[in-house]
Every structure is written in structure tokens, then in C-alpha cells.
Amino acid sequence: MDAIRKQATKLREQVAKQQQAVLKQFAGGVYGGSDNVVTDGAELQQHQKLEKLYISTRAGKHFQRDIVRGVEGYIVTGSKQIEICTKLSEDSKKYGVENNCTSGNTLSKAALSYGRARAQMEKERGNLLKALGTQVAEPLRAMVVGAPLEDARHLAQRYDRMRQEAEAQAIEVSKRQVKVRESTGNGDNALKLEAAEVKLQELKSNTAILGKEAAAAMAAVEAQQQRLTLQRLIAMVESERTYHQRIIQILDQLEGEMVSERQRIEASPSPAVDNTMPPPPSYEEVNGVYASQTYDGSSDSMDYFLGEVMHSYQAESDVELNLSVGDYIVVRKVSNNGWAEGECKGKAGWFPFGYVERRERVLASKMAEVF
């Protein structure tokens, strides 16, 4: 009889271990796990729910951390770009102020306009970076390291430890039950079994209560994570959209200014040569003038000066000069009949004086083109 009882006890222990192994495989603890599982259906369901919440909140935490790292990296890169582009805007404005020797100051105006527009764009970029830092990175970082998440995780870990304790107590009760059956009439074993069962029921009750609290806390954290993350993503999208819309406005305005200036220049009519204006001197007269650097008394003599061609002119005789917009001429004589004599690119001749504008300063590179 004793041999049969021992064999039956071994079989029950083997069956219990197999059940525990199966339950552990399908409901093993993610946030700590345990070697033994209490085979209570409600408790097992609670345990699985907590596992899912733990996985979800952990993924939410990692996602929030990735967003924070990405935003912080974008802010660092953007700050460096602001420094570079701010220097570009300052250089553009400096060029526009200090270089006024181009055709009608067109390039200077364009440089000033670009410099001002670039400064506005960098200001908008700074506002974007500030918004991303205060409205996105900081709230998410606070959530990642905040107390609600840590408190909920601690509750879940306490639940897991208590659950393991209950599992160990369930095994102890099972052993006590075997001893009571094997030693019928032993009152001491019966009392120990009763005490073990009371402790087991207390542990199971406390485990169920703590499991509900942990699940409620984790569910609240999960909802807060999802809500906050969505809000911050929307705030990030709105900040970037506002930034790009403002940049479009600045660029549209800049393009409008430059296109308007170009159209004004292109639409500006070339001064027509007065039909009543006498033709320039003959070749022989020109040679004489070049030799003596004087002209007849009917001409208004002037000191040499530099002129910039504002309108192109096609020479109609050998004594005239071909003019291209942007060329510089050393004007040596201006006649009172509307013609001027000078030298450009190694050639000398006459040209309508109304086609050039006097310049006080010329870039060194342009001076080399005159001679």
C-alpha cells in the first residue's frame, strides 16, 4: 500500500510540473517571470493583461525617447545652420551697403534684399527650434523619466514578486496535503496544512488586489503616453508647417522684389540718339584730337572720369565705339552736341554720352577690363 501511495505521489508531482511548464510557456512573466504559475483562471488573465501593458508602456517609452533624441539632434544641427546662414545674411547686407558701383545699384539692392530675407528666415528657424524644444522634447522627456511610469512599473514588479511568493506557497500547500494523506491522524501535519492554506489564500487575495492596482496604474500610464505622444507629434507638425509657410511668404516677397527690379531694368527704354545731333568727327579729326587731346572750341572739355555703360550701342562708323551694358569707359571728352569720346577695352572712339553714367568708384577687377 505504501509503495502505491509513493508511486501515486510521484505521478501527481510529475503532472503538476508538466502543467506548470505548459502554463509558463504560454503565460511566462515578461517583467520578471516565475518558475511556477498559480493555475487560477482569473489570476492568469490578470497576469497576461499586466504583461501586455508592460510591453506596451515599454514600447511607448522607447518611442518617446527616440522622438526626444531626434528633436534634440535636429535642434543642434539647426543651431549650427543658423550661425552659418546668419553670417551669410550679414555678408550680403555688407556687400549691398559697401558696393554701389554696379549698374543702377541693382546688385547692391538685390544683396540687401537677400540679406534681409535671409535674416528673417533664420529668425523663423530659431522660433521653430525653440518651439520643438519647449513643446515637444521637454514634455516627452518629462514623461520618460517621470514618476507615473516608474510608480506603475514598481507596482507591476511588486505584483510579480507577490505572485511568485503565492506560487511557492501553493507548492508548499500541495506538499502538506500529500503529507497529511500519507500520515492519517497526524494532527500536527493537519495544523501545518491549515496554516499553509490560510497563508496561500491571503497571498492570493493580496496578489489579486495588487494586480488590479498595477493594471489600473499601467493602463493609466499607457493612455497618458499615447495621448501625450500624439499631442506632441501634432505640435511638431504644426510648428514645422507654420515655419515653412512663413518661409514661403518671405521667399515669395523676395522673388517679387527681384523680379520687379529686373522688369524695371528690362523695361527701361534705351535713350535714343537725337536725329538732329551731328555725327561724330571724321577719322582724320579723331586722329588729330587723339594727338592733341583737345577738340574744337564748340566742345565742352572735362577731366577724365570713368563711366559705366547703361545701354548697349552699335557703332555705325569706324570712329564710333560698340557699347555693351556693364562695360566701363574712360571718358576723355564730352561734346556739347551729345557725343563723348573715350577708351574701352583698348579701343577709342565716339559714343552717345547719354548711354553711360559717371562712376566714382569701380572694382579693381572692372578697372582691368577698361584697358
PDB file of N, CA and C in Angstrom, residues 245-330:
ATOM      1  N   GLN A 245       5.400  77.727 -44.019  1.00  0.00           N
ATOM      2  CA  GLN A 245       4.501  78.718 -44.601  1.00  0.00           C
ATOM      3  C   GLN A 245       5.102  80.114 -44.514  1.00  0.00           C
ATOM      4  N   ARG A 246       5.716  80.420 -43.374  1.00  0.00           N
ATOM      5  CA  ARG A 246       6.347  81.732 -43.210  1.00  0.00           C
ATOM      6  C   ARG A 246       7.542  81.881 -44.145  1.00  0.00           C
ATOM      7  N   ILE A 247       8.314  80.810 -44.326  1.00  0.00           N
ATOM      8  CA  ILE A 247       9.465  80.854 -45.234  1.00  0.00           C
ATOM      9  C   ILE A 247       8.990  81.089 -46.668  1.00  0.00           C
ATOM     10  N   ILE A 248       7.884  80.431 -47.035  1.00  0.00           N
ATOM     11  CA  ILE A 248       7.335  80.634 -48.382  1.00  0.00           C
ATOM     12  C   ILE A 248       6.957  82.091 -48.584  1.00  0.00           C
ATOM     13  N   GLN A 249       6.344  82.704 -47.588  1.00  0.00           N
ATOM     14  CA  GLN A 249       5.962  84.113 -47.686  1.00  0.00           C
ATOM     15  C   GLN A 249       7.189  85.004 -47.877  1.00  0.00           C
ATOM     16  N   ILE A 250       8.243  84.730 -47.097  1.00  0.00           N
ATOM     17  CA  ILE A 250       9.461  85.540 -47.197  1.00  0.00           C
ATOM     18  C   ILE A 250      10.096  85.377 -48.576  1.00  0.00           C
ATOM     19  N   LEU A 251      10.173  84.144 -49.061  1.00  0.00           N
ATOM     20  CA  LEU A 251      10.782  83.898 -50.369  1.00  0.00           C
ATOM     21  C   LEU A 251       9.937  84.478 -51.495  1.00  0.00           C
ATOM     22  N   ASP A 252       8.626  84.384 -51.371  1.00  0.00           N
ATOM     23  CA  ASP A 252       7.756  84.985 -52.392  1.00  0.00           C
ATOM     24  C   ASP A 252       7.955  86.489 -52.449  1.00  0.00           C
ATOM     25  N   GLN A 253       8.062  87.111 -51.286  1.00  0.00           N
ATOM     26  CA  GLN A 253       8.282  88.553 -51.248  1.00  0.00           C
ATOM     27  C   GLN A 253       9.634  88.919 -51.853  1.00  0.00           C
ATOM     28  N   LEU A 254      10.668  88.135 -51.517  1.00  0.00           N
ATOM     29  CA  LEU A 254      11.994  88.389 -52.072  1.00  0.00           C
ATOM     30  C   LEU A 254      11.997  88.209 -53.585  1.00  0.00           C
ATOM     31  N   GLU A 255      11.353  87.148 -54.059  1.00  0.00           N
ATOM     32  CA  GLU A 255      11.287  86.928 -55.506  1.00  0.00           C
ATOM     33  C   GLU A 255      10.555  88.070 -56.194  1.00  0.00           C
ATOM     34  N   GLY A 256       9.467  88.519 -55.563  1.00  0.00           N
ATOM     35  CA  GLY A 256       8.722  89.632 -56.143  1.00  0.00           C
ATOM     36  C   GLY A 256       9.566  90.881 -56.270  1.00  0.00           C
ATOM     37  N   GLU A 257      10.362  91.175 -55.252  1.00  0.00           N
ATOM     38  CA  GLU A 257      11.216  92.365 -55.302  1.00  0.00           C
ATOM     39  C   GLU A 257      12.248  92.255 -56.417  1.00  0.00           C
ATOM     40  N   MET A 258      12.880  91.082 -56.531  1.00  0.00           N
ATOM     41  CA  MET A 258      13.922  90.920 -57.544  1.00  0.00           C
ATOM     42  C   MET A 258      13.344  90.905 -58.961  1.00  0.00           C
ATOM     43  N   VAL A 259      12.227  90.221 -59.130  1.00  0.00           N
ATOM     44  CA  VAL A 259      11.596  90.187 -60.457  1.00  0.00           C
ATOM     45  C   VAL A 259      11.138  91.578 -60.861  1.00  0.00           C
ATOM     46  N   SER A 260      10.576  92.325 -59.908  1.00  0.00           N
ATOM     47  CA  SER A 260      10.136  93.683 -60.192  1.00  0.00           C
ATOM     48  C   SER A 260      11.306  94.561 -60.619  1.00  0.00           C
ATOM     49  N   GLU A 261      12.431  94.414 -59.931  1.00  0.00           N
ATOM     50  CA  GLU A 261      13.614  95.205 -60.294  1.00  0.00           C
ATOM     51  C   GLU A 261      14.134  94.808 -61.668  1.00  0.00           C
ATOM     52  N   ARG A 262      14.121  93.509 -61.969  1.00  0.00           N
ATOM     53  CA  ARG A 262      14.575  93.066 -63.288  1.00  0.00           C
ATOM     54  C   ARG A 262      13.663  93.597 -64.388  1.00  0.00           C
ATOM     55  N   GLN A 263      12.358  93.523 -64.146  1.00  0.00           N
ATOM     56  CA  GLN A 263      11.423  94.032 -65.140  1.00  0.00           C
ATOM     57  C   GLN A 263      11.587  95.530 -65.341  1.00  0.00           C
ATOM     58  N   ARG A 264      11.882  96.227 -64.257  1.00  0.00           N
ATOM     59  CA  ARG A 264      12.078  97.683 -64.377  1.00  0.00           C
ATOM     60  C   ARG A 264      13.287  97.989 -65.236  1.00  0.00           C
ATOM     61  N   ILE A 265      14.360  97.195 -65.039  1.00  0.00           N
ATOM     62  CA  ILE A 265      15.567  97.421 -65.828  1.00  0.00           C
ATOM     63  C   ILE A 265      15.328  97.075 -67.294  1.00  0.00           C
ATOM     64  N   GLU A 266      14.661  95.915 -67.512  1.00  0.00           N
ATOM     65  CA  GLU A 266      14.422  95.495 -68.897  1.00  0.00           C
ATOM     66  C   GLU A 266      13.460  96.415 -69.616  1.00  0.00           C
ATOM     67  N   ALA A 267      12.520  96.968 -68.864  1.00  0.00           N
ATOM     68  CA  ALA A 267      11.532  97.848 -69.487  1.00  0.00           C
ATOM     69  C   ALA A 267      12.040  99.261 -69.684  1.00  0.00           C
ATOM     70  N   SER A 268      13.168  99.589 -69.053  1.00  0.00           N
ATOM     71  CA  SER A 268      13.701 100.943 -69.178  1.00  0.00           C
ATOM     72  C   SER A 268      14.139 101.188 -70.612  1.00  0.00           C
ATOM     73  N   PRO A 269      13.565 102.175 -71.310  1.00  0.00           N
ATOM     74  CA  PRO A 269      13.885 102.404 -72.727  1.00  0.00           C
ATOM     75  C   PRO A 269      15.308 102.933 -72.898  1.00  0.00           C
ATOM     76  N   SER A 270      15.961 102.457 -73.934  1.00  0.00           N
ATOM     77  CA  SER A 270      17.298 102.967 -74.245  1.00  0.00           C
ATOM     78  C   SER A 270      17.180 104.383 -74.775  1.00  0.00           C
ATOM     79  N   PRO A 271      18.038 105.270 -74.328  1.00  0.00           N
ATOM     80  CA  PRO A 271      17.962 106.649 -74.823  1.00  0.00           C
ATOM     81  C   PRO A 271      18.262 106.691 -76.318  1.00  0.00           C
ATOM     82  N   ALA A 272      17.385 107.280 -77.018  1.00  0.00           N
ATOM     83  CA  ALA A 272      17.549 107.357 -78.470  1.00  0.00           C
ATOM     84  C   ALA A 272      18.490 108.496 -78.829  1.00  0.00           C
ATOM     85  N   VAL A 273      19.290 108.265 -79.862  1.00  0.00           N
ATOM     86  CA  VAL A 273      20.201 109.309 -80.338  1.00  0.00           C
ATOM     87  C   VAL A 273      19.382 110.338 -81.098  1.00  0.00           C
ATOM     88  N   ASP A 274      19.566 111.582 -80.730  1.00  0.00           N
ATOM     89  CA  ASP A 274      18.831 112.667 -81.366  1.00  0.00           C
ATOM     90  C   ASP A 274      19.202 112.727 -82.839  1.00  0.00           C
ATOM     91  N   ASN A 275      18.158 112.672 -83.695  1.00  0.00           N
ATOM     92  CA  ASN A 275      18.411 112.701 -85.146  1.00  0.00           C
ATOM     93  C   ASN A 275      19.047 114.009 -85.589  1.00  0.00           C
ATOM     94  N   THR A 276      18.789 115.041 -84.782  1.00  0.00           N
ATOM     95  CA  THR A 276      19.355 116.340 -85.156  1.00  0.00           C
ATOM     96  C   THR A 276      20.776 116.490 -84.664  1.00  0.00           C
ATOM     97  N   MET A 277      21.229 115.515 -83.845  1.00  0.00           N
ATOM     98  CA  MET A 277      22.583 115.595 -83.330  1.00  0.00           C
ATOM     99  C   MET A 277      23.552 115.301 -84.454  1.00  0.00           C
ATOM    100  N   PRO A 278      24.554 116.142 -84.634  1.00  0.00           N
ATOM    101  CA  PRO A 278      25.504 115.935 -85.733  1.00  0.00           C
ATOM    102  C   PRO A 278      26.286 114.664 -85.521  1.00  0.00           C
ATOM    103  N   PRO A 279      26.785 114.078 -86.602  1.00  0.00           N
ATOM    104  CA  PRO A 279      27.577 112.859 -86.477  1.00  0.00           C
ATOM    105  C   PRO A 279      28.907 113.154 -85.794  1.00  0.00           C
ATOM    106  N   PRO A 280      29.529 112.116 -85.287  1.00  0.00           N
ATOM    107  CA  PRO A 280      30.826 112.330 -84.644  1.00  0.00           C
ATOM    108  C   PRO A 280      31.863 112.801 -85.648  1.00  0.00           C
ATOM    109  N   PRO A 281      32.980 113.321 -85.188  1.00  0.00           N
ATOM    110  CA  PRO A 281      34.016 113.832 -86.102  1.00  0.00           C
ATOM    111  C   PRO A 281      34.514 112.743 -87.042  1.00  0.00           C
ATOM    112  N   SER A 282      35.152 113.158 -88.119  1.00  0.00           N
ATOM    113  CA  SER A 282      35.692 112.223 -89.100  1.00  0.00           C
ATOM    114  C   SER A 282      36.922 111.541 -88.550  1.00  0.00           C
ATOM    115  N   TYR A 283      37.401 110.556 -89.292  1.00  0.00           N
ATOM    116  CA  TYR A 283      38.561 109.791 -88.856  1.00  0.00           C
ATOM    117  C   TYR A 283      39.778 110.694 -88.692  1.00  0.00           C
ATOM    118  N   GLU A 284      39.979 111.614 -89.680  1.00  0.00           N
ATOM    119  CA  GLU A 284      41.132 112.493 -89.607  1.00  0.00           C
ATOM    120  C   GLU A 284      41.028 113.414 -88.397  1.00  0.00           C
ATOM    121  N   GLU A 285      39.806 113.909 -88.134  1.00  0.00           N
ATOM    122  CA  GLU A 285      39.625 114.783 -86.981  1.00  0.00           C
ATOM    123  C   GLU A 285      39.878 114.036 -85.680  1.00  0.00           C
ATOM    124  N   VAL A 286      39.427 112.783 -85.671  1.00  0.00           N
ATOM    125  CA  VAL A 286      39.629 111.990 -84.471  1.00  0.00           C
ATOM    126  C   VAL A 286      41.115 111.818 -84.204  1.00  0.00           C
ATOM    127  N   ASN A 287      41.886 111.521 -85.257  1.00  0.00           N
ATOM    128  CA  ASN A 287      43.325 111.336 -85.078  1.00  0.00           C
ATOM    129  C   ASN A 287      43.966 112.591 -84.556  1.00  0.00           C
ATOM    130  N   GLY A 288      43.488 113.723 -85.077  1.00  0.00           N
ATOM    131  CA  GLY A 288      44.040 114.983 -84.591  1.00  0.00           C
ATOM    132  C   GLY A 288      43.700 115.217 -83.138  1.00  0.00           C
ATOM    133  N   VAL A 289      42.471 114.878 -82.781  1.00  0.00           N
ATOM    134  CA  VAL A 289      42.046 115.065 -81.394  1.00  0.00           C
ATOM    135  C   VAL A 289      42.845 114.160 -80.476  1.00  0.00           C
ATOM    136  N   TYR A 290      43.048 112.910 -80.935  1.00  0.00           N
ATOM    137  CA  TYR A 290      43.777 111.967 -80.098  1.00  0.00           C
ATOM    138  C   TYR A 290      45.211 112.434 -79.885  1.00  0.00           C
ATOM    139  N   ALA A 291      45.770 113.089 -80.920  1.00  0.00           N
ATOM    140  CA  ALA A 291      47.157 113.516 -80.796  1.00  0.00           C
ATOM    141  C   ALA A 291      47.304 114.672 -79.833  1.00  0.00           C
ATOM    142  N   SER A 292      46.326 115.592 -79.896  1.00  0.00           N
ATOM    143  CA  SER A 292      46.447 116.795 -79.062  1.00  0.00           C
ATOM    144  C   SER A 292      45.633 116.721 -77.792  1.00  0.00           C
ATOM    145  N   GLN A 293      44.710 115.718 -77.703  1.00  0.00           N
ATOM    146  CA  GLN A 293      43.813 115.555 -76.555  1.00  0.00           C
ATOM    147  C   GLN A 293      42.931 116.773 -76.365  1.00  0.00           C
ATOM    148  N   THR A 294      42.660 117.496 -77.475  1.00  0.00           N
ATOM    149  CA  THR A 294      41.738 118.644 -77.419  1.00  0.00           C
ATOM    150  C   THR A 294      40.781 118.514 -78.570  1.00  0.00           C
ATOM    151  N   TYR A 295      39.726 119.337 -78.495  1.00  0.00           N
ATOM    152  CA  TYR A 295      38.735 119.342 -79.566  1.00  0.00           C
ATOM    153  C   TYR A 295      38.444 120.791 -79.869  1.00  0.00           C
ATOM    154  N   ASP A 296      37.614 121.050 -80.842  1.00  0.00           N
ATOM    155  CA  ASP A 296      37.397 122.435 -81.244  1.00  0.00           C
ATOM    156  C   ASP A 296      36.697 123.219 -80.154  1.00  0.00           C
ATOM    157  N   GLY A 297      36.614 124.487 -80.356  1.00  0.00           N
ATOM    158  CA  GLY A 297      36.069 125.364 -79.334  1.00  0.00           C
ATOM    159  C   GLY A 297      34.615 125.145 -79.054  1.00  0.00           C
ATOM    160  N   SER A 298      33.919 124.448 -79.919  1.00  0.00           N
ATOM    161  CA  SER A 298      32.499 124.215 -79.680  1.00  0.00           C
ATOM    162  C   SER A 298      32.255 123.103 -78.690  1.00  0.00           C
ATOM    163  N   SER A 299      33.309 122.422 -78.223  1.00  0.00           N
ATOM    164  CA  SER A 299      33.156 121.311 -77.295  1.00  0.00           C
ATOM    165  C   SER A 299      33.402 121.770 -75.880  1.00  0.00           C
ATOM    166  N   ASP A 300      32.728 121.075 -74.972  1.00  0.00           N
ATOM    167  CA  ASP A 300      32.908 121.339 -73.549  1.00  0.00           C
ATOM    168  C   ASP A 300      33.947 120.380 -73.008  1.00  0.00           C
ATOM    169  N   SER A 301      35.082 120.835 -72.697  1.00  0.00           N
ATOM    170  CA  SER A 301      36.160 119.993 -72.200  1.00  0.00           C
ATOM    171  C   SER A 301      35.916 119.641 -70.742  1.00  0.00           C
ATOM    172  N   MET A 302      36.250 118.388 -70.346  1.00  0.00           N
ATOM    173  CA  MET A 302      36.068 117.897 -68.983  1.00  0.00           C
ATOM    174  C   MET A 302      37.270 117.066 -68.594  1.00  0.00           C
ATOM    175  N   ASP A 303      37.497 116.894 -67.328  1.00  0.00           N
ATOM    176  CA  ASP A 303      38.542 115.996 -66.856  1.00  0.00           C
ATOM    177  C   ASP A 303      38.140 114.560 -67.146  1.00  0.00           C
ATOM    178  N   TYR A 304      39.160 113.701 -67.192  1.00  0.00           N
ATOM    179  CA  TYR A 304      38.866 112.294 -67.399  1.00  0.00           C
ATOM    180  C   TYR A 304      38.035 111.758 -66.230  1.00  0.00           C
ATOM    181  N   PHE A 305      37.142 110.834 -66.546  1.00  0.00           N
ATOM    182  CA  PHE A 305      36.397 110.131 -65.495  1.00  0.00           C
ATOM    183  C   PHE A 305      35.933 108.788 -66.042  1.00  0.00           C
ATOM    184  N   LEU A 306      35.500 107.946 -65.145  1.00  0.00           N
ATOM    185  CA  LEU A 306      35.033 106.618 -65.529  1.00  0.00           C
ATOM    186  C   LEU A 306      33.524 106.618 -65.693  1.00  0.00           C
ATOM    187  N   GLY A 307      33.059 105.961 -66.716  1.00  0.00           N
ATOM    188  CA  GLY A 307      31.628 105.835 -66.949  1.00  0.00           C
ATOM    189  C   GLY A 307      31.239 104.371 -67.128  1.00  0.00           C
ATOM    190  N   GLU A 308      30.039 104.037 -66.698  1.00  0.00           N
ATOM    191  CA  GLU A 308      29.530 102.672 -66.872  1.00  0.00           C
ATOM    192  C   GLU A 308      28.436 102.679 -67.919  1.00  0.00           C
ATOM    193  N   VAL A 309      28.523 101.737 -68.850  1.00  0.00           N
ATOM    194  CA  VAL A 309      27.549 101.659 -69.937  1.00  0.00           C
ATOM    195  C   VAL A 309      26.230 101.140 -69.386  1.00  0.00           C
ATOM    196  N   MET A 310      25.169 101.912 -69.545  1.00  0.00           N
ATOM    197  CA  MET A 310      23.852 101.521 -69.058  1.00  0.00           C
ATOM    198  C   MET A 310      22.977 100.950 -70.162  1.00  0.00           C
ATOM    199  N   HIS A 311      23.296 101.280 -71.414  1.00  0.00           N
ATOM    200  CA  HIS A 311      22.519 100.779 -72.559  1.00  0.00           C
ATOM    201  C   HIS A 311      23.482 100.445 -73.683  1.00  0.00           C
ATOM    202  N   SER A 312      23.228  99.358 -74.368  1.00  0.00           N
ATOM    203  CA  SER A 312      24.113  98.944 -75.457  1.00  0.00           C
ATOM    204  C   SER A 312      23.965  99.876 -76.656  1.00  0.00           C
ATOM    205  N   TYR A 313      25.052  99.965 -77.450  1.00  0.00           N
ATOM    206  CA  TYR A 313      25.048 100.832 -78.637  1.00  0.00           C
ATOM    207  C   TYR A 313      25.889 100.173 -79.717  1.00  0.00           C
ATOM    208  N   GLN A 314      25.337 100.120 -80.928  1.00  0.00           N
ATOM    209  CA  GLN A 314      26.022  99.533 -82.066  1.00  0.00           C
ATOM    210  C   GLN A 314      26.643 100.645 -82.907  1.00  0.00           C
ATOM    211  N   ALA A 315      27.977 100.583 -83.058  1.00  0.00           N
ATOM    212  CA  ALA A 315      28.676 101.623 -83.816  1.00  0.00           C
ATOM    213  C   ALA A 315      28.200 101.639 -85.265  1.00  0.00           C
ATOM    214  N   GLU A 316      28.074 102.841 -85.815  1.00  0.00           N
ATOM    215  CA  GLU A 316      27.635 102.997 -87.206  1.00  0.00           C
ATOM    216  C   GLU A 316      28.761 103.478 -88.114  1.00  0.00           C
ATOM    217  N   SER A 317      29.923 103.736 -87.560  1.00  0.00           N
ATOM    218  CA  SER A 317      31.074 104.164 -88.371  1.00  0.00           C
ATOM    219  C   SER A 317      32.344 103.728 -87.670  1.00  0.00           C
ATOM    220  N   ASP A 318      33.456 103.879 -88.356  1.00  0.00           N
ATOM    221  CA  ASP A 318      34.730 103.434 -87.805  1.00  0.00           C
ATOM    222  C   ASP A 318      35.177 104.266 -86.624  1.00  0.00           C
ATOM    223  N   VAL A 319      34.635 105.466 -86.481  1.00  0.00           N
ATOM    224  CA  VAL A 319      35.093 106.340 -85.397  1.00  0.00           C
ATOM    225  C   VAL A 319      34.234 106.176 -84.143  1.00  0.00           C
ATOM    226  N   GLU A 320      33.245 105.297 -84.177  1.00  0.00           N
ATOM    227  CA  GLU A 320      32.374 105.090 -83.033  1.00  0.00           C
ATOM    228  C   GLU A 320      32.759 103.798 -82.303  1.00  0.00           C
ATOM    229  N   LEU A 321      32.313 103.717 -81.052  1.00  0.00           N
ATOM    230  CA  LEU A 321      32.579 102.545 -80.215  1.00  0.00           C
ATOM    231  C   LEU A 321      31.326 101.690 -80.076  1.00  0.00           C
ATOM    232  N   ASN A 322      31.518 100.379 -80.061  1.00  0.00           N
ATOM    233  CA  ASN A 322      30.429  99.483 -79.687  1.00  0.00           C
ATOM    234  C   ASN A 322      30.341  99.434 -78.154  1.00  0.00           C
ATOM    235  N   LEU A 323      29.143  99.580 -77.632  1.00  0.00           N
ATOM    236  CA  LEU A 323      28.939  99.593 -76.181  1.00  0.00           C
ATOM    237  C   LEU A 323      28.123  98.377 -75.761  1.00  0.00           C
ATOM    238  N   SER A 324      28.521  97.761 -74.670  1.00  0.00           N
ATOM    239  CA  SER A 324      27.765  96.662 -74.062  1.00  0.00           C
ATOM    240  C   SER A 324      27.442  97.049 -72.628  1.00  0.00           C
ATOM    241  N   VAL A 325      26.240  96.690 -72.182  1.00  0.00           N
ATOM    242  CA  VAL A 325      25.817  97.035 -70.830  1.00  0.00           C
ATOM    243  C   VAL A 325      26.794  96.427 -69.814  1.00  0.00           C
ATOM    244  N   GLY A 326      27.238  97.288 -68.880  1.00  0.00           N
ATOM    245  CA  GLY A 326      28.152  96.833 -67.851  1.00  0.00           C
ATOM    246  C   GLY A 326      29.600  97.147 -68.131  1.00  0.00           C
ATOM    247  N   ASP A 327      29.918  97.539 -69.397  1.00  0.00           N
ATOM    248  CA  ASP A 327      31.295  97.927 -69.713  1.00  0.00           C
ATOM    249  C   ASP A 327      31.635  99.242 -69.013  1.00  0.00           C
ATOM    250  N   TYR A 328      32.931  99.451 -68.801  1.00  0.00           N
ATOM    251  CA  TYR A 328      33.410 100.705 -68.221  1.00  0.00           C
ATOM    252  C   TYR A 328      34.287 101.422 -69.239  1.00  0.00           C
ATOM    253  N   ILE A 329      34.130 102.734 -69.313  1.00  0.00           N
ATOM    254  CA  ILE A 329      34.827 103.554 -70.301  1.00  0.00           C
ATOM    255  C   ILE A 329      35.559 104.682 -69.593  1.00  0.00           C
ATOM    256  N   VAL A 330      36.773 104.951 -70.040  1.00  0.00           N
ATOM    257  CA  VAL A 330      37.472 106.163 -69.611  1.00  0.00           C
ATOM    258  C   VAL A 330      36.998 107.288 -70.537  1.00  0.00           C
TER     259      VAL A 330
END
